[in-house]
PDB file of C-alpha atoms and ligand atoms in Angstrom:
ATOM      1  CA  MET Z   1     -77.329-102.274  16.458  1.00 64.00           C
ATOM      2  CA  SER Z   2     -75.637-102.751  19.826  1.00 75.00           C
ATOM      3  CA  ALA Z   3     -77.839-102.000  22.826  1.00 89.00           C
ATOM      4  CA  ILE Z   4     -77.106 -98.586  24.283  1.00 92.00           C
ATOM      5  CA  THR Z   5     -78.049 -96.795  27.510  1.00 92.00           C
ATOM      6  CA  VAL Z   6     -78.086 -93.008  27.228  1.00 94.00           C
ATOM      7  CA  GLY Z   7     -78.572 -90.394  29.973  1.00 93.00           C
ATOM      8  CA  VAL Z   8     -79.656 -86.893  28.949  1.00 95.00           C
ATOM      9  CA  VAL Z   9     -78.340 -84.340  31.446  1.00 93.00           C
ATOM     10  CA  GLY Z  10     -77.636 -80.631  31.802  1.00 94.00           C
ATOM     11  CA  LYS Z  11     -78.514 -77.398  33.511  1.00 93.00           C
ATOM     12  CA  GLY Z  12     -82.159 -76.484  34.151  1.00 93.00           C
ATOM     13  CA  GLY Z  13     -84.212 -75.457  31.134  1.00 93.00           C
ATOM     14  CA  VAL Z  14     -81.528 -76.070  28.476  1.00 96.00           C
ATOM     15  CA  GLY Z  15     -83.767 -78.502  26.561  1.00 95.00           C
ATOM     16  CA  LYS Z  16     -83.052 -81.960  28.059  1.00 95.00           C
ATOM     17  CA  THR Z  17     -86.629 -83.207  27.778  1.00 93.00           C
ATOM     18  CA  THR Z  18     -87.008 -81.809  24.271  1.00 93.00           C
ATOM     19  CA  ILE Z  19     -83.748 -83.410  23.101  1.00 96.00           C
ATOM     20  CA  ALA Z  20     -84.573 -86.690  24.905  1.00 96.00           C
ATOM     21  CA  GLY Z  21     -87.939 -86.794  23.129  1.00 94.00           C
ATOM     22  CA  LEU Z  22     -86.286 -86.161  19.763  1.00 95.00           C
ATOM     23  CA  ILE Z  23     -83.586 -88.785  20.376  1.00 97.00           C
ATOM     24  CA  ALA Z  24     -86.252 -91.346  21.314  1.00 96.00           C
ATOM     25  CA  ARG Z  25     -88.394 -90.560  18.270  1.00 94.00           C
ATOM     26  CA  THR Z  26     -85.453 -90.680  15.891  1.00 95.00           C
ATOM     27  CA  TYR Z  27     -84.257 -94.037  17.216  1.00 96.00           C
ATOM     28  CA  VAL Z  28     -87.795 -95.409  16.694  1.00 95.00           C
ATOM     29  CA  GLU Z  29     -87.691 -94.120  13.107  1.00 94.00           C
ATOM     30  CA  ARG Z  30     -84.457 -96.072  12.691  1.00 94.00           C
ATOM     31  CA  GLY Z  31     -86.265 -99.233  13.779  1.00 96.00           C
ATOM     32  CA  ALA Z  32     -84.986 -99.417  17.369  1.00 95.00           C
ATOM     33  CA  ARG Z  33     -87.031-100.539  20.360  1.00 95.00           C
ATOM     34  CA  VAL Z  34     -86.753 -97.679  22.833  1.00 96.00           C
ATOM     35  CA  ILE Z  35     -87.423 -97.505  26.557  1.00 95.00           C
ATOM     36  CA  ALA Z  36     -87.598 -93.930  27.847  1.00 96.00           C
ATOM     37  CA  ILE Z  37     -87.316 -93.299  31.587  1.00 94.00           C
ATOM     38  CA  ASP Z  38     -88.381 -89.982  33.091  1.00 93.00           C
ATOM     39  CA  THR Z  39     -86.546 -89.235  36.333  1.00 90.00           C
ATOM     40  CA  ASP Z  40     -87.678 -85.645  36.658  1.00 83.00           C
ATOM     41  CA  SER Z  41     -89.757 -84.995  39.785  1.00 78.00           C
ATOM     42  CA  ASN Z  42     -91.893 -82.804  37.520  1.00 78.00           C
ATOM     43  CA  PRO Z  43     -92.231 -85.340  34.680  1.00 79.00           C
ATOM     44  CA  ASN Z  44     -92.763 -84.009  31.154  1.00 88.00           C
ATOM     45  CA  LEU Z  45     -91.165 -86.578  28.882  1.00 92.00           C
ATOM     46  CA  GLY Z  46     -94.585 -88.119  28.160  1.00 93.00           C
ATOM     47  CA  LEU Z  47     -95.628 -84.833  26.543  1.00 91.00           C
ATOM     48  CA  SER Z  48     -92.593 -84.935  24.256  1.00 91.00           C
ATOM     49  CA  LEU Z  49     -93.597 -88.462  23.235  1.00 93.00           C
ATOM     50  CA  GLY Z  50     -97.154 -87.538  22.261  1.00 90.00           C
ATOM     51  CA  PHE Z  51     -99.089 -88.176  25.468  1.00 91.00           C
ATOM     52  CA  SER Z  52    -101.563 -85.641  26.829  1.00 89.00           C
ATOM     53  CA  LEU Z  53    -100.945 -84.285  30.319  1.00 88.00           C
ATOM     54  CA  ALA Z  54    -103.574 -86.672  31.728  1.00 91.00           C
ATOM     55  CA  GLU Z  55    -101.963 -89.650  29.968  1.00 93.00           C
ATOM     56  CA  THR Z  56     -98.528 -88.595  31.214  1.00 92.00           C
ATOM     57  CA  GLU Z  57     -99.796 -88.360  34.769  1.00 91.00           C
ATOM     58  CA  ALA Z  58    -101.504 -91.758  34.473  1.00 92.00           C
ATOM     59  CA  VAL Z  59     -98.168 -93.545  33.922  1.00 93.00           C
ATOM     60  CA  PRO Z  60     -97.618 -95.460  37.185  1.00 91.00           C
ATOM     61  CA  VAL Z  61     -94.540 -94.468  39.158  1.00 88.00           C
ATOM     62  CA  LEU Z  62     -91.872 -97.143  39.589  1.00 85.00           C
ATOM     63  CA  PRO Z  63     -91.596 -98.558  43.105  1.00 77.00           C
ATOM     64  CA  ARG Z  64     -88.898 -96.954  45.223  1.00 75.00           C
ATOM     65  CA  ALA Z  65     -85.636 -98.594  46.161  1.00 68.00           C
ATOM     66  CA  VAL Z  66     -86.413-102.081  44.895  1.00 66.00           C
ATOM     67  CA  LEU Z  67     -83.477-104.388  44.389  1.00 67.00           C
ATOM     68  CA  VAL Z  68     -83.461-105.251  40.714  1.00 65.00           C
ATOM     69  CA  GLY Z  69     -81.818-108.317  39.233  1.00 65.00           C
ATOM     70  CA  SER Z  70     -79.673-110.965  40.853  1.00 63.00           C
ATOM     71  CA  GLY Z  71     -80.999-111.803  44.285  1.00 66.00           C
ATOM     72  CA  GLY Z  72     -83.626-109.039  44.182  1.00 68.00           C
ATOM     73  CA  PRO Z  73     -87.390-109.466  44.186  1.00 72.00           C
ATOM     74  CA  THR Z  74     -87.874-108.351  40.587  1.00 79.00           C
ATOM     75  CA  THR Z  75     -86.193-107.942  37.228  1.00 82.00           C
ATOM     76  CA  ALA Z  76     -85.868-104.937  34.978  1.00 83.00           C
ATOM     77  CA  GLU Z  77     -88.074-106.732  32.410  1.00 84.00           C
ATOM     78  CA  THR Z  78     -90.861-107.192  34.966  1.00 86.00           C
ATOM     79  CA  LEU Z  79     -90.700-103.507  35.888  1.00 87.00           C
ATOM     80  CA  VAL Z  80     -90.942-102.517  32.217  1.00 88.00           C
ATOM     81  CA  ALA Z  81     -93.897-104.884  31.701  1.00 89.00           C
ATOM     82  CA  ASP Z  82     -95.744-103.675  34.798  1.00 89.00           C
ATOM     83  CA  TYR Z  83     -94.930 -99.958  34.789  1.00 91.00           C
ATOM     84  CA  GLY Z  84     -94.081 -99.130  31.154  1.00 93.00           C
ATOM     85  CA  ARG Z  85     -96.664 -97.531  28.895  1.00 96.00           C
ATOM     86  CA  PRO Z  86     -96.398 -97.402  25.088  1.00 97.00           C
ATOM     87  CA  THR Z  87     -96.479 -93.810  23.817  1.00 95.00           C
ATOM     88  CA  PRO Z  88     -97.946 -92.534  20.526  1.00 93.00           C
ATOM     89  CA  ALA Z  89     -94.404 -91.786  19.329  1.00 93.00           C
ATOM     90  CA  GLY Z  90     -93.352 -95.410  19.860  1.00 95.00           C
ATOM     91  CA  PRO Z  91     -91.064 -95.568  22.908  1.00 96.00           C
ATOM     92  CA  THR Z  92     -92.244 -97.290  26.068  1.00 96.00           C
ATOM     93  CA  LEU Z  93     -92.319 -94.702  28.862  1.00 96.00           C
ATOM     94  CA  LEU Z  94     -91.457 -95.326  32.507  1.00 94.00           C
ATOM     95  CA  SER Z  95     -91.875 -92.732  35.219  1.00 91.00           C
ATOM     96  CA  ALA Z  96     -89.430 -93.036  38.096  1.00 87.00           C
ATOM     97  CA  ILE Z  97     -90.072 -90.034  40.300  1.00 76.00           C
ATOM     98  CA  ARG Z  98     -93.117 -87.968  41.079  1.00 69.00           C
ATOM     99  CA  VAL Z  99     -93.455 -85.398  43.813  1.00 66.00           C
ATOM    100  CA  ASN Z 100     -97.171 -84.911  44.345  1.00 62.00           C
ATOM    101  CA  GLU Z 101     -97.207 -83.434  47.784  1.00 55.00           C
ATOM    102  CA  ALA Z 102     -95.088 -80.853  49.547  1.00 57.00           C
ATOM    103  CA  GLY Z 103     -92.857 -82.437  52.165  1.00 58.00           C
ATOM    104  CA  GLY Z 104     -93.332 -85.887  50.643  1.00 58.00           C
ATOM    105  CA  GLY Z 105     -89.753 -86.926  51.304  1.00 63.00           C
ATOM    106  CA  CYS Z 106     -86.680 -87.255  49.136  1.00 68.00           C
ATOM    107  CA  THR Z 107     -86.566 -88.975  45.767  1.00 69.00           C
ATOM    108  CA  CYS Z 108     -83.477 -91.126  46.361  1.00 73.00           C
ATOM    109  CA  GLY Z 109     -85.526 -94.338  46.358  1.00 72.00           C
ATOM    110  CA  GLY Z 110     -86.757 -93.730  42.830  1.00 75.00           C
ATOM    111  CA  HIS Z 111     -83.236 -92.976  41.650  1.00 79.00           C
ATOM    112  CA  ALA Z 112     -81.987 -96.184  43.255  1.00 77.00           C
ATOM    113  CA  THR Z 113     -84.575 -98.224  41.324  1.00 79.00           C
ATOM    114  CA  VAL Z 114     -83.465 -96.662  38.027  1.00 78.00           C
ATOM    115  CA  ARG Z 115     -79.818 -97.299  38.869  1.00 79.00           C
ATOM    116  CA  GLY Z 116     -80.654-100.976  39.447  1.00 74.00           C
ATOM    117  CA  MET Z 117     -82.603-101.193  36.195  1.00 78.00           C
ATOM    118  CA  LEU Z 118     -79.753 -99.724  34.172  1.00 81.00           C
ATOM    119  CA  ALA Z 119     -77.371-102.291  35.638  1.00 77.00           C
ATOM    120  CA  GLU Z 120     -79.432-104.998  33.916  1.00 77.00           C
ATOM    121  CA  THR Z 121     -79.381-105.547  30.182  1.00 70.00           C
ATOM    122  CA  LEU Z 122     -82.971-105.045  29.053  1.00 71.00           C
ATOM    123  CA  ALA Z 123     -83.702-107.902  26.655  1.00 72.00           C
ATOM    124  CA  ASP Z 124     -86.458-106.016  24.827  1.00 76.00           C
ATOM    125  CA  ALA Z 125     -84.680-102.700  24.345  1.00 89.00           C
ATOM    126  CA  ASP Z 126     -82.141-101.532  21.808  1.00 93.00           C
ATOM    127  CA  VAL Z 127     -82.037 -98.102  23.422  1.00 94.00           C
ATOM    128  CA  THR Z 128     -82.667 -97.192  27.063  1.00 93.00           C
ATOM    129  CA  LEU Z 129     -82.900 -93.440  27.401  1.00 95.00           C
ATOM    130  CA  VAL Z 130     -83.051 -91.547  30.699  1.00 93.00           C
ATOM    131  CA  ASP Z 131     -84.272 -87.937  30.897  1.00 94.00           C
ATOM    132  CA  MET Z 132     -82.671 -86.587  34.070  1.00 89.00           C
ATOM    133  CA  GLU Z 133     -83.813 -83.769  36.252  1.00 84.00           C
ATOM    134  CA  ALA Z 134     -81.560 -80.725  36.207  1.00 84.00           C
ATOM    135  CA  GLY Z 135     -78.410 -80.532  38.285  1.00 75.00           C
ATOM    136  CA  LEU Z 136     -75.574 -82.801  39.263  1.00 75.00           C
ATOM    137  CA  GLU Z 137     -77.057 -84.699  42.177  1.00 70.00           C
ATOM    138  CA  HIS Z 138     -77.925 -87.708  39.997  1.00 72.00           C
ATOM    139  CA  LEU Z 139     -74.226 -88.329  39.538  1.00 73.00           C
ATOM    140  CA  SER Z 140     -73.703 -88.726  43.277  1.00 70.00           C
ATOM    141  CA  ARG Z 141     -77.057 -89.788  44.697  1.00 56.00           C
ATOM    142  CA  SER Z 142     -77.459 -93.509  45.482  1.00 51.00           C
ATOM    143  CA  GLY Z 143     -74.049 -94.177  43.953  1.00 64.00           C
ATOM    144  CA  GLY Z 144     -74.987 -92.381  40.757  1.00 79.00           C
ATOM    145  CA  THR Z 145     -78.345 -92.964  39.043  1.00 80.00           C
ATOM    146  CA  LEU Z 146     -76.542 -93.083  35.721  1.00 82.00           C
ATOM    147  CA  ALA Z 147     -73.519 -95.099  36.851  1.00 83.00           C
ATOM    148  CA  TYR Z 148     -74.374 -97.847  34.338  1.00 84.00           C
ATOM    149  CA  ALA Z 149     -75.038 -95.549  31.381  1.00 87.00           C
ATOM    150  CA  ASP Z 150     -72.903 -96.094  28.277  1.00 91.00           C
ATOM    151  CA  VAL Z 151     -72.933 -92.442  27.358  1.00 93.00           C
ATOM    152  CA  LEU Z 152     -74.206 -89.123  28.673  1.00 93.00           C
ATOM    153  CA  VAL Z 153     -75.624 -86.494  26.352  1.00 96.00           C
ATOM    154  CA  VAL Z 154     -74.997 -83.194  28.096  1.00 96.00           C
ATOM    155  CA  VAL Z 155     -77.221 -80.465  26.695  1.00 97.00           C
ATOM    156  CA  CYS Z 156     -76.138 -76.818  26.732  1.00 97.00           C
ATOM    157  CA  GLU Z 157     -77.643 -73.540  25.616  1.00 98.00           C
ATOM    158  CA  PRO Z 158     -75.415 -70.656  24.528  1.00 98.00           C
ATOM    159  CA  THR Z 159     -74.557 -69.539  28.077  1.00 97.00           C
ATOM    160  CA  ARG Z 160     -71.355 -69.860  30.096  1.00 96.00           C
ATOM    161  CA  LYS Z 161     -73.265 -71.321  33.039  1.00 95.00           C
ATOM    162  CA  SER Z 162     -74.638 -74.220  31.029  1.00 96.00           C
ATOM    163  CA  VAL Z 163     -71.134 -74.998  29.720  1.00 96.00           C
ATOM    164  CA  ILE Z 164     -69.702 -74.883  33.254  1.00 95.00           C
ATOM    165  CA  THR Z 165     -72.424 -77.350  34.327  1.00 94.00           C
ATOM    166  CA  ALA Z 166     -71.537 -79.574  31.369  1.00 95.00           C
ATOM    167  CA  THR Z 167     -67.855 -79.552  32.303  1.00 95.00           C
ATOM    168  CA  ARG Z 168     -68.629 -80.479  35.919  1.00 93.00           C
ATOM    169  CA  THR Z 169     -70.953 -83.216  34.676  1.00 92.00           C
ATOM    170  CA  ARG Z 170     -68.210 -84.662  32.482  1.00 92.00           C
ATOM    171  CA  ASP Z 171     -65.781 -84.666  35.433  1.00 91.00           C
ATOM    172  CA  LEU Z 172     -68.274 -86.462  37.709  1.00 89.00           C
ATOM    173  CA  ALA Z 173     -69.131 -88.935  34.950  1.00 90.00           C
ATOM    174  CA  THR Z 174     -65.447 -89.760  34.555  1.00 89.00           C
ATOM    175  CA  GLU Z 175     -65.196 -90.390  38.300  1.00 87.00           C
ATOM    176  CA  LEU Z 176     -68.212 -92.714  38.133  1.00 85.00           C
ATOM    177  CA  GLY Z 177     -66.673 -94.625  35.226  1.00 87.00           C
ATOM    178  CA  ILE Z 178     -69.242 -93.639  32.579  1.00 88.00           C
ATOM    179  CA  PRO Z 179     -67.246 -94.261  29.409  1.00 81.00           C
ATOM    180  CA  ARG Z 180     -68.362 -91.376  27.196  1.00 92.00           C
ATOM    181  CA  VAL Z 181     -69.882 -87.907  27.348  1.00 94.00           C
ATOM    182  CA  VAL Z 182     -70.998 -86.009  24.264  1.00 96.00           C
ATOM    183  CA  ALA Z 183     -72.253 -82.421  24.256  1.00 97.00           C
ATOM    184  CA  VAL Z 184     -75.158 -80.897  22.350  1.00 98.00           C
ATOM    185  CA  GLY Z 185     -75.350 -77.159  21.746  1.00 98.00           C
ATOM    186  CA  ASN Z 186     -79.057 -76.328  21.790  1.00 98.00           C
ATOM    187  CA  LYS Z 187     -81.051 -73.176  21.007  1.00 98.00           C
ATOM    188  CA  ALA Z 188     -78.462 -71.626  18.673  1.00 98.00           C
ATOM    189  CA  ARG Z 189     -79.974 -68.471  17.205  1.00 97.00           C
ATOM    190  CA  ASP Z 190     -77.123 -67.246  14.993  1.00 97.00           C
ATOM    191  CA  PRO Z 191     -73.576 -68.039  13.800  1.00 98.00           C
ATOM    192  CA  GLU Z 192     -72.146 -66.426  16.962  1.00 98.00           C
ATOM    193  CA  ASP Z 193     -73.948 -69.035  19.075  1.00 98.00           C
ATOM    194  CA  ILE Z 194     -72.464 -71.836  16.962  1.00 98.00           C
ATOM    195  CA  GLN Z 195     -69.031 -70.242  17.348  1.00 98.00           C
ATOM    196  CA  PHE Z 196     -69.638 -69.981  21.109  1.00 98.00           C
ATOM    197  CA  PHE Z 197     -70.337 -73.720  21.361  1.00 98.00           C
ATOM    198  CA  GLU Z 198     -67.357 -74.646  19.191  1.00 98.00           C
ATOM    199  CA  SER Z 199     -64.873 -72.549  21.129  1.00 97.00           C
ATOM    200  CA  GLN Z 200     -66.237 -73.256  24.627  1.00 97.00           C
ATOM    201  CA  PHE Z 201     -66.518 -76.994  24.086  1.00 97.00           C
ATOM    202  CA  ALA Z 202     -63.031 -77.189  22.578  1.00 97.00           C
ATOM    203  CA  ALA Z 203     -61.590 -75.187  25.484  1.00 97.00           C
ATOM    204  CA  ASN Z 204     -63.190 -77.571  27.991  1.00 96.00           C
ATOM    205  CA  GLY Z 205     -62.417 -80.805  26.136  1.00 95.00           C
ATOM    206  CA  LEU Z 206     -66.083 -81.562  25.379  1.00 95.00           C
ATOM    207  CA  THR Z 207     -67.057 -83.415  22.178  1.00 94.00           C
ATOM    208  CA  LEU Z 208     -69.593 -81.353  20.235  1.00 96.00           C
ATOM    209  CA  ALA Z 209     -71.968 -83.900  18.687  1.00 97.00           C
ATOM    210  CA  CYS Z 210     -74.301 -81.382  17.057  1.00 97.00           C
ATOM    211  CA  VAL Z 211     -75.758 -77.888  17.268  1.00 98.00           C
ATOM    212  CA  VAL Z 212     -79.562 -77.716  17.378  1.00 98.00           C
ATOM    213  CA  PRO Z 213     -80.970 -74.375  16.189  1.00 97.00           C
ATOM    214  CA  TYR Z 214     -83.467 -72.339  18.162  1.00 96.00           C
ATOM    215  CA  GLU Z 215     -86.752 -72.929  16.347  1.00 93.00           C
ATOM    216  CA  THR Z 216     -89.925 -71.128  17.339  1.00 88.00           C
ATOM    217  CA  SER Z 217     -91.996 -74.165  16.310  1.00 85.00           C
ATOM    218  CA  VAL Z 218     -90.183 -76.219  18.975  1.00 87.00           C
ATOM    219  CA  ALA Z 219     -90.808 -73.552  21.605  1.00 83.00           C
ATOM    220  CA  SER Z 220     -94.438 -73.084  20.607  1.00 76.00           C
ATOM    221  CA  ALA Z 221     -95.091 -76.843  20.671  1.00 66.00           C
ATOM    222  CA  ASP Z 222     -94.283 -76.558  24.362  1.00 62.00           C
ATOM    223  CA  GLN Z 223     -96.427 -73.482  24.886  1.00 57.00           C
ATOM    224  CA  GLU Z 224     -99.418 -75.363  23.526  1.00 59.00           C
ATOM    225  CA  ALA Z 225     -98.812 -77.769  26.420  1.00 50.00           C
ATOM    226  CA  LEU Z 226     -98.838 -80.618  23.918  1.00 51.00           C
ATOM    227  CA  GLY Z 227     -95.105 -80.995  23.596  1.00 49.00           C
ATOM    228  CA  ARG Z 228     -95.719 -82.301  20.090  1.00 61.00           C
ATOM    229  CA  LEU Z 229     -92.409 -82.924  18.430  1.00 63.00           C
ATOM    230  CA  ASP Z 230     -93.674 -84.963  15.504  1.00 68.00           C
ATOM    231  CA  ALA Z 231     -93.213 -82.209  12.934  1.00 76.00           C
ATOM    232  CA  VAL Z 232     -89.925 -80.515  13.758  1.00 84.00           C
ATOM    233  CA  PRO Z 233     -88.077 -78.571  11.031  1.00 89.00           C
ATOM    234  CA  ASP Z 234     -85.408 -80.312   8.954  1.00 91.00           C
ATOM    235  CA  SER Z 235     -82.714 -78.208  10.654  1.00 94.00           C
ATOM    236  CA  VAL Z 236     -83.560 -79.814  14.010  1.00 95.00           C
ATOM    237  CA  ARG Z 237     -84.118 -83.260  12.526  1.00 94.00           C
ATOM    238  CA  SER Z 238     -80.728 -83.359  10.783  1.00 95.00           C
ATOM    239  CA  ALA Z 239     -78.946 -82.201  13.970  1.00 97.00           C
ATOM    240  CA  ILE Z 240     -80.516 -85.069  15.922  1.00 97.00           C
ATOM    241  CA  GLU Z 241     -79.553 -87.522  13.144  1.00 97.00           C
ATOM    242  CA  ARG Z 242     -75.927 -86.363  13.574  1.00 97.00           C
ATOM    243  CA  LEU Z 243     -76.215 -86.895  17.321  1.00 98.00           C
ATOM    244  CA  LEU Z 244     -77.456 -90.479  16.841  1.00 97.00           C
ATOM    245  CA  ASP Z 245     -74.612 -91.172  14.417  1.00 96.00           C
ATOM    246  CA  GLU Z 246     -72.177 -89.935  17.080  1.00 95.00           C
ATOM    247  CA  LEU Z 247     -73.856 -92.111  19.738  1.00 95.00           C
ATOM    248  CA  ASP Z 248     -73.615 -95.158  17.466  1.00 91.00           C
ATOM    249  CA  ARG Z 249     -69.919 -94.449  16.863  1.00 90.00           C
ATOM    250  CA  THR Z 250     -69.432 -94.021  20.599  1.00 86.00           C
ATOM    251  CA  VAL Z 251     -71.026 -97.301  21.585  1.00 79.00           C
ATOM    252  CA  ASN Z 252     -69.311 -99.240  18.813  1.00 79.00           C
ATOM    253  CA  SER Z 253     -65.906 -97.863  19.765  1.00 77.00           C
ATOM    254  CA  SER Z 254     -66.324 -98.656  23.471  1.00 60.00           C
ATOM    255  CA  HIS Z 255     -67.584-102.251  23.030  1.00 54.00           C
TER     256      HIS Z 255
HETATM  257  N1  ATP P 301     -84.134 -76.009  19.955  1.00 76.47           N
HETATM  258  C1  ATP P 301     -85.084 -75.336  20.595  1.00 76.47           C
HETATM  259  N2  ATP P 301     -85.706 -74.291  20.007  1.00 76.47           N
HETATM  260  C2  ATP P 301     -86.656 -73.580  20.659  1.00 76.47           C
HETATM  261  N3  ATP P 301     -87.086 -73.856  21.899  1.00 76.47           N
HETATM  262  C3  ATP P 301     -86.515 -74.889  22.537  1.00 76.47           C
HETATM  263  C4  ATP P 301     -85.501 -75.691  21.930  1.00 76.47           C
HETATM  264  N4  ATP P 301     -85.134 -76.661  22.823  1.00 76.47           N
HETATM  265  C5  ATP P 301     -85.901 -76.491  23.913  1.00 76.47           C
HETATM  266  N5  ATP P 301     -86.722 -75.408  23.752  1.00 76.47           N
HETATM  267  C6  ATP P 301     -87.684 -74.869  24.724  1.00 76.47           C
HETATM  268  O1  ATP P 301     -86.992 -74.568  25.934  1.00 76.47           O
HETATM  269  C7  ATP P 301     -87.844 -74.836  27.045  1.00 76.47           C
HETATM  270  C8  ATP P 301     -87.151 -75.806  28.002  1.00 76.47           C
HETATM  271  O2  ATP P 301     -87.033 -77.060  27.331  1.00 76.47           O
HETATM  272  P1  ATP P 301     -87.069 -78.422  28.118  1.00 76.47           P
HETATM  273  O3  ATP P 301     -88.281 -78.520  28.977  1.00 76.47           O
HETATM  274  O4  ATP P 301     -86.836 -79.491  27.129  1.00 76.47           O
HETATM  275  O5  ATP P 301     -85.795 -78.207  29.044  1.00 76.47           O
HETATM  276  P2  ATP P 301     -85.275 -79.106  30.252  1.00 76.47           P
HETATM  277  O6  ATP P 301     -83.796 -78.977  30.258  1.00 76.47           O
HETATM  278  O7  ATP P 301     -85.853 -80.473  30.163  1.00 76.47           O
HETATM  279  O8  ATP P 301     -85.903 -78.339  31.495  1.00 76.47           O
HETATM  280  P3  ATP P 301     -85.913 -78.840  33.046  1.00 76.47           P
HETATM  281  O9  ATP P 301     -84.549 -78.552  33.586  1.00 76.47           O
HETATM  282  O10 ATP P 301     -86.993 -78.003  33.647  1.00 76.47           O
HETATM  283  O11 ATP P 301     -86.240 -80.317  33.022  1.00 76.47           O
HETATM  284  C9  ATP P 301     -89.146 -75.391  26.484  1.00 76.47           C
HETATM  285  O12 ATP P 301     -90.087 -74.336  26.372  1.00 76.47           O
HETATM  286  C10 ATP P 301     -88.754 -75.875  25.096  1.00 76.47           C
HETATM  287  O13 ATP P 301     -89.811 -75.845  24.168  1.00 76.47           O
HETATM  288 MG1   MG P 302     -86.915 -81.622  31.594  1.00 76.47          MG
END
């Protein structure tokens, strides 16, 4: 497969970390080497990849604002080797941002490091996946954390506000020159929710890659604070398979 860099974005609480964990797991099942980067200041991606809370918190945080690559003091490969940790689910996890203390300063430095890493082609990764914190700042901060992503996966839930956020995200991504944005409708509880995604995404020119149903087992995995996503229902699994097929089509058509 061609190497691909994917950013998972969207409004707060829509399911970015859950979907990012499922994307990472499914790529591993397809035989890909996956690097997963958590850029949330309250990092949870480790839980979605099978780590305990203690293991997630033990992942060392990437240094801030290092120049990566040509002329800089380090390479993306060195950062992965030094700061990456293999997870039970398979992907290597990197943690870019952590806010441990109130008033500890802004997180721009961590975002700048990730931006530099994504500009490099990681020799040991087929898939580089970034779980973003909520909001739109990452598309402006430090020149756009995700400026070098091949594709953004913008996650929505069946609410107008999450679709408005997705539309704004797509517009900012276009300005930054990110070639493709695909949308995921998450937490669909009934046919009306599916209809909502289809009509809203069509009206806003968003490509609907898949609809992921609301499944109590996904929600309860989170409540158990384990974030275990290794036994999701077939309905969720097949939706994520469709998303990966769309991502593969996307990257092949833009190369
Ligand atoms: N398809 C789904 N079915 C049921 N529950 C879901 C589904 N997707 C996500 N959830 C639940 O929704 C909640 C928010 O999910 P998640 O943490 O992945 O969102 P997020 O967008 O990463 O949030 P944040 O903006 O805080 O980073 C979690 O409790 C999660 O278990
Ligand atoms: Mg999250």
